[in-house]
Short mmCIF file of C-alpha atoms and ligand atoms in Angstrom, two decimals:
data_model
loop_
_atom_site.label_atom_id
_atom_site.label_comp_id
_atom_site.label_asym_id
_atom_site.label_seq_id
_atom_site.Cartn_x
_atom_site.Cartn_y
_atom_site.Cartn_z
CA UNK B 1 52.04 -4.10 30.85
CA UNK B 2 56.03 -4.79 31.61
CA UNK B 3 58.69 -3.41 30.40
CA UNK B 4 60.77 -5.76 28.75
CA UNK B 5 64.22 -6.67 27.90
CA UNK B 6 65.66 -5.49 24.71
CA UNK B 7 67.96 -7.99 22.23
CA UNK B 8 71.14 -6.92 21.88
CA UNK B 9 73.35 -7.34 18.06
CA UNK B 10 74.65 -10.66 18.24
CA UNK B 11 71.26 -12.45 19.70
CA UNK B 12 69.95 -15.09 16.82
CA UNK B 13 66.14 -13.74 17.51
CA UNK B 14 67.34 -10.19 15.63
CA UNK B 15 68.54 -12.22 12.20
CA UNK B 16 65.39 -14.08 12.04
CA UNK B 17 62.18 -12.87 9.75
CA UNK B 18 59.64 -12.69 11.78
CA UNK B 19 56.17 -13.84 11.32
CA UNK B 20 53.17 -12.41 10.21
CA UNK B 21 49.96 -12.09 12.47
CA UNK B 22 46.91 -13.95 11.43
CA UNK B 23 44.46 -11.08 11.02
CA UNK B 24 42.55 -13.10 13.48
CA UNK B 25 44.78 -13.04 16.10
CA UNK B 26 45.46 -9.25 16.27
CA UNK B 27 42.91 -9.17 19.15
CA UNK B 28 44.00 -11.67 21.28
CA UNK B 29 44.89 -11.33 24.38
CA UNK B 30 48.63 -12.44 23.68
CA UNK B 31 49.08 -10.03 20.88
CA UNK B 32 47.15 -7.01 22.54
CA UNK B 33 49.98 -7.37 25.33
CA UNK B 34 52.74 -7.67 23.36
CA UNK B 35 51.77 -4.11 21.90
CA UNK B 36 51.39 -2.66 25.12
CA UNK B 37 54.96 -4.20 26.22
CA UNK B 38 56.29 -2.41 22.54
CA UNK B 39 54.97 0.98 24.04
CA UNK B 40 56.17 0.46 27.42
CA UNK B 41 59.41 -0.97 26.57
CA UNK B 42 59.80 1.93 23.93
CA UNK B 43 59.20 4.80 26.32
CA UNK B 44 61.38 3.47 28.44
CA UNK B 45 64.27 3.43 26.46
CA UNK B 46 63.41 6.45 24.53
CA UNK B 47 63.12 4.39 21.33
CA UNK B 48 61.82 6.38 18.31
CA UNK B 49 60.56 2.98 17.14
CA UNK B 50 60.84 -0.67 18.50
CA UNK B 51 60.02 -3.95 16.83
CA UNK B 52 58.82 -7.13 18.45
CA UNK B 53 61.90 -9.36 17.89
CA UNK B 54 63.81 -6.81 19.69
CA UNK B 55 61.94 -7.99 22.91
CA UNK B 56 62.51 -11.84 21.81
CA UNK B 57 59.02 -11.76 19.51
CA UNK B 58 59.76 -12.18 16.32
CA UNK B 59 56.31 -11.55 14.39
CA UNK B 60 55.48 -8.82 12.56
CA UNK B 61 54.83 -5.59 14.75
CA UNK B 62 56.37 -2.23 15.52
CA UNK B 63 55.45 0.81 16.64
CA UNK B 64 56.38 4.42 15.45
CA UNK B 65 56.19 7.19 18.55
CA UNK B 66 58.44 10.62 18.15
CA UNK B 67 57.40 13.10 21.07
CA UNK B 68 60.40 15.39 21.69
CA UNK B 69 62.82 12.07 21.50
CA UNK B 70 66.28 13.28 23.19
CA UNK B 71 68.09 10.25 21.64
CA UNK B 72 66.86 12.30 18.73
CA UNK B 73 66.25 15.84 19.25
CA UNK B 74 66.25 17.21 15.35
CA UNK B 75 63.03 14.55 14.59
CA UNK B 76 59.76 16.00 13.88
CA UNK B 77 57.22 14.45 16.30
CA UNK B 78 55.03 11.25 15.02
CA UNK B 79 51.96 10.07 17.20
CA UNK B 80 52.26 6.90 17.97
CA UNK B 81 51.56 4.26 14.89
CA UNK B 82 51.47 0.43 15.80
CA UNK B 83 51.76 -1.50 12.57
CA UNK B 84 51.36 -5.26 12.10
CA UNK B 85 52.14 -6.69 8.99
CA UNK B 86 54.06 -3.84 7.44
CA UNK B 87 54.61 -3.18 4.34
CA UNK B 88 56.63 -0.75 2.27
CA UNK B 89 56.07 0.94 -1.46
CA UNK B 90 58.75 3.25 -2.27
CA UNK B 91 57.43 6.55 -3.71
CA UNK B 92 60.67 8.50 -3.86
CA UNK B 93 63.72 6.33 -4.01
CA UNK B 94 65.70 9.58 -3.86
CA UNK B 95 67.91 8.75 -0.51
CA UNK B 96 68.10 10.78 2.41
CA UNK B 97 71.48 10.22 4.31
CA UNK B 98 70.89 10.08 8.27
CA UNK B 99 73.01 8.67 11.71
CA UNK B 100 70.90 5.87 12.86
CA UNK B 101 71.13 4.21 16.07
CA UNK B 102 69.35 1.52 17.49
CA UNK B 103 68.37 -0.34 21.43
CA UNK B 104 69.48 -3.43 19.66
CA UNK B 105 73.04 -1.37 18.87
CA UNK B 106 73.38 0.23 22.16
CA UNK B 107 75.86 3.22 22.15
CA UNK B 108 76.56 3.21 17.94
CA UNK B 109 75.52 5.28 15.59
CA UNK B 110 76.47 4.88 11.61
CA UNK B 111 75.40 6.76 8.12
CA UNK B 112 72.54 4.88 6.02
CA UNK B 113 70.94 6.37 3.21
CA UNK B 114 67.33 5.72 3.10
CA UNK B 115 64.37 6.14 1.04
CA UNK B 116 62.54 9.83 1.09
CA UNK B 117 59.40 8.96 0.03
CA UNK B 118 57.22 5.57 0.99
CA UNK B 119 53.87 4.69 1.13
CA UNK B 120 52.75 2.17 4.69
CA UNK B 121 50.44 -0.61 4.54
CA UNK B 122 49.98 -2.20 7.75
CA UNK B 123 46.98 -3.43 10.34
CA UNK B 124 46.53 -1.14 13.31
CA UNK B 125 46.27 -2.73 16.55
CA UNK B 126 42.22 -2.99 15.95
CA UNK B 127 43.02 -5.57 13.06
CA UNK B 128 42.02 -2.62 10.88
CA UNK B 129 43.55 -1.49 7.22
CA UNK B 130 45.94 1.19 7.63
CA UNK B 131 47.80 3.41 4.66
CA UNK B 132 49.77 6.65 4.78
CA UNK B 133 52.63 7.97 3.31
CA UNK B 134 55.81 8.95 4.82
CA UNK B 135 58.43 10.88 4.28
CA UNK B 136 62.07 11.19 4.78
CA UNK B 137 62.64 11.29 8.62
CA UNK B 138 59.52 9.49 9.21
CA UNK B 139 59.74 6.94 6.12
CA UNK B 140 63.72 6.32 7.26
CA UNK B 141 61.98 5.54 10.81
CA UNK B 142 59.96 3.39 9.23
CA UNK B 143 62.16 1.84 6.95
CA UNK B 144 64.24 1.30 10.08
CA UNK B 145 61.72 -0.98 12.10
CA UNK B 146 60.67 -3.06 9.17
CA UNK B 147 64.07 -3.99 8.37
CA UNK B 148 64.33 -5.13 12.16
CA UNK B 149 61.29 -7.47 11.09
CA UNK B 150 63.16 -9.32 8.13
CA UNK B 151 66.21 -9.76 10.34
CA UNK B 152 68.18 -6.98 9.50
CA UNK B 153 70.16 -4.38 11.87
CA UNK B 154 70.73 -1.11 10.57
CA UNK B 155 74.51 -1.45 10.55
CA UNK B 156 73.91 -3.46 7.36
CA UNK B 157 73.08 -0.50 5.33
CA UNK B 158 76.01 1.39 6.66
CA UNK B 159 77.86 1.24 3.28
CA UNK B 160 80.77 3.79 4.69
CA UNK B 161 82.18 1.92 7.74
CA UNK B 162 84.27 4.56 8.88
CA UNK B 163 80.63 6.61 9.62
CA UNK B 164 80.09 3.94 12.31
CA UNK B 165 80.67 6.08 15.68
CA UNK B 166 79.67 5.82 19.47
CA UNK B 167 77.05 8.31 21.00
CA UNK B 168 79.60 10.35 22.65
CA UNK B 169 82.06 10.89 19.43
CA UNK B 170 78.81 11.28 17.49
CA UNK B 171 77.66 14.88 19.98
CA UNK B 172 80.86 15.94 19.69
CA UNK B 173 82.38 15.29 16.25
CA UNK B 174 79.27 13.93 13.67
CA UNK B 175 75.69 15.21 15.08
CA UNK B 176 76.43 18.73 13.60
CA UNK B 177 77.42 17.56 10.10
CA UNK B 178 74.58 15.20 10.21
CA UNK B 179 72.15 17.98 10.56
CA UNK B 180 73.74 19.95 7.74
CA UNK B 181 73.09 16.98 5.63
CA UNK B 182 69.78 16.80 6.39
CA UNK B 183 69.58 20.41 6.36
CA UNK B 184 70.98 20.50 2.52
CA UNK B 185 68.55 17.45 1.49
CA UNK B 186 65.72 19.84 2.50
CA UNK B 187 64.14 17.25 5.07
CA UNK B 188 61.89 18.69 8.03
CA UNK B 189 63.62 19.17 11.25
CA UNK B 190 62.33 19.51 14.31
CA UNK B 191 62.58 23.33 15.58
CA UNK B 192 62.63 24.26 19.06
CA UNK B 193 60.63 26.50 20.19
NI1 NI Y 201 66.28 -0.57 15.80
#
């Protein structure tokens, strides 16, 4: 296992779509590393989620792992969920309007409104059929590392670019009003205990 560099906005290998796994190949040795790199490289950073083009990959795998992230200390907890081949049915396209940030976007965070409801279809890292559904913090987690996998950067679904905001401006002027968004959508927070 290594912990690996992350892409950086602006590197080609973040705009590309990636490509899907042959189920076949999910348990080769080549593939079975790059997931453990993903974890490693995601605790590490603190990543809620990572995607394998952001470590210069670009086929279709990301992980899901929220355990008391302090980038973000208001998300409910989600074990962590390796998906390959990902894909997304909206359930509730009602949108839930949250700061994202991103390892690819170090230091920036910007307002994107994002599905609350979806339904996951993915491989685990056995090669085996995975489904659940998702919602709100989670699905918008979700709905974050996918995009990463078609080439897409979460700044591109910051429709208000006067949101966009580094981490430090963000604690002191935005994280607040951000939870009172989420607060008056009615999505789960994380309470400490
Ligand atoms: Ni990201």
């Amino acid at each position: 296992m290594a912990i690996r560099k992350v892409a950086v906005m602006g590197h080609p290998v973040l705009r590309q779509v990636s490509e899907t796994v042959a189920p076949g190949e999910v348990g080769t040795q080549r593939i079975q590393r790059l997931i453990d790199d993903l974890i490693e490289t995601a605790h590490e950073y603190d990543g809620a989620g990572i995607a394998s083009p952001q470590i210069y990959e670009p086929v279709r795998i990301c992980l899901i792992e929220i355990r008391d992230n302090p980038r973000y200390p208001h998300f409910p907890n989600v074990p962590l969920t390796i998906l390959i081949n990902p894909k997304i049915t909206v359930l509730n396209d009602d949108k839930l309007p949250k700061y994202e940030g991103c390892l690819s976007v170090p230091g920036i965070r910007g307002l994107v409104h994002r599905s609350r409801g979806i339904r996951v279809d993915a491989l685990d890292r056995h090669g085996e059929p995975l489904s659940f559904q998702a919602r709100d913090l989670f699905a918008a987690t979700v709905q974050h590392e996918l995009d990463h996998l078609d080439g897409k950067l979460f700044v591109d679904n910051v429709t208000d670019t006067r949101t966009l905001t580094f981490i430090p401006e963000y604690d002191r002027y935005w994280h607040k009003k951000g939870i009172e968004m989420l607060e008056a959508a009615g999505a789960e927070l994380r309470r400490k205990s």
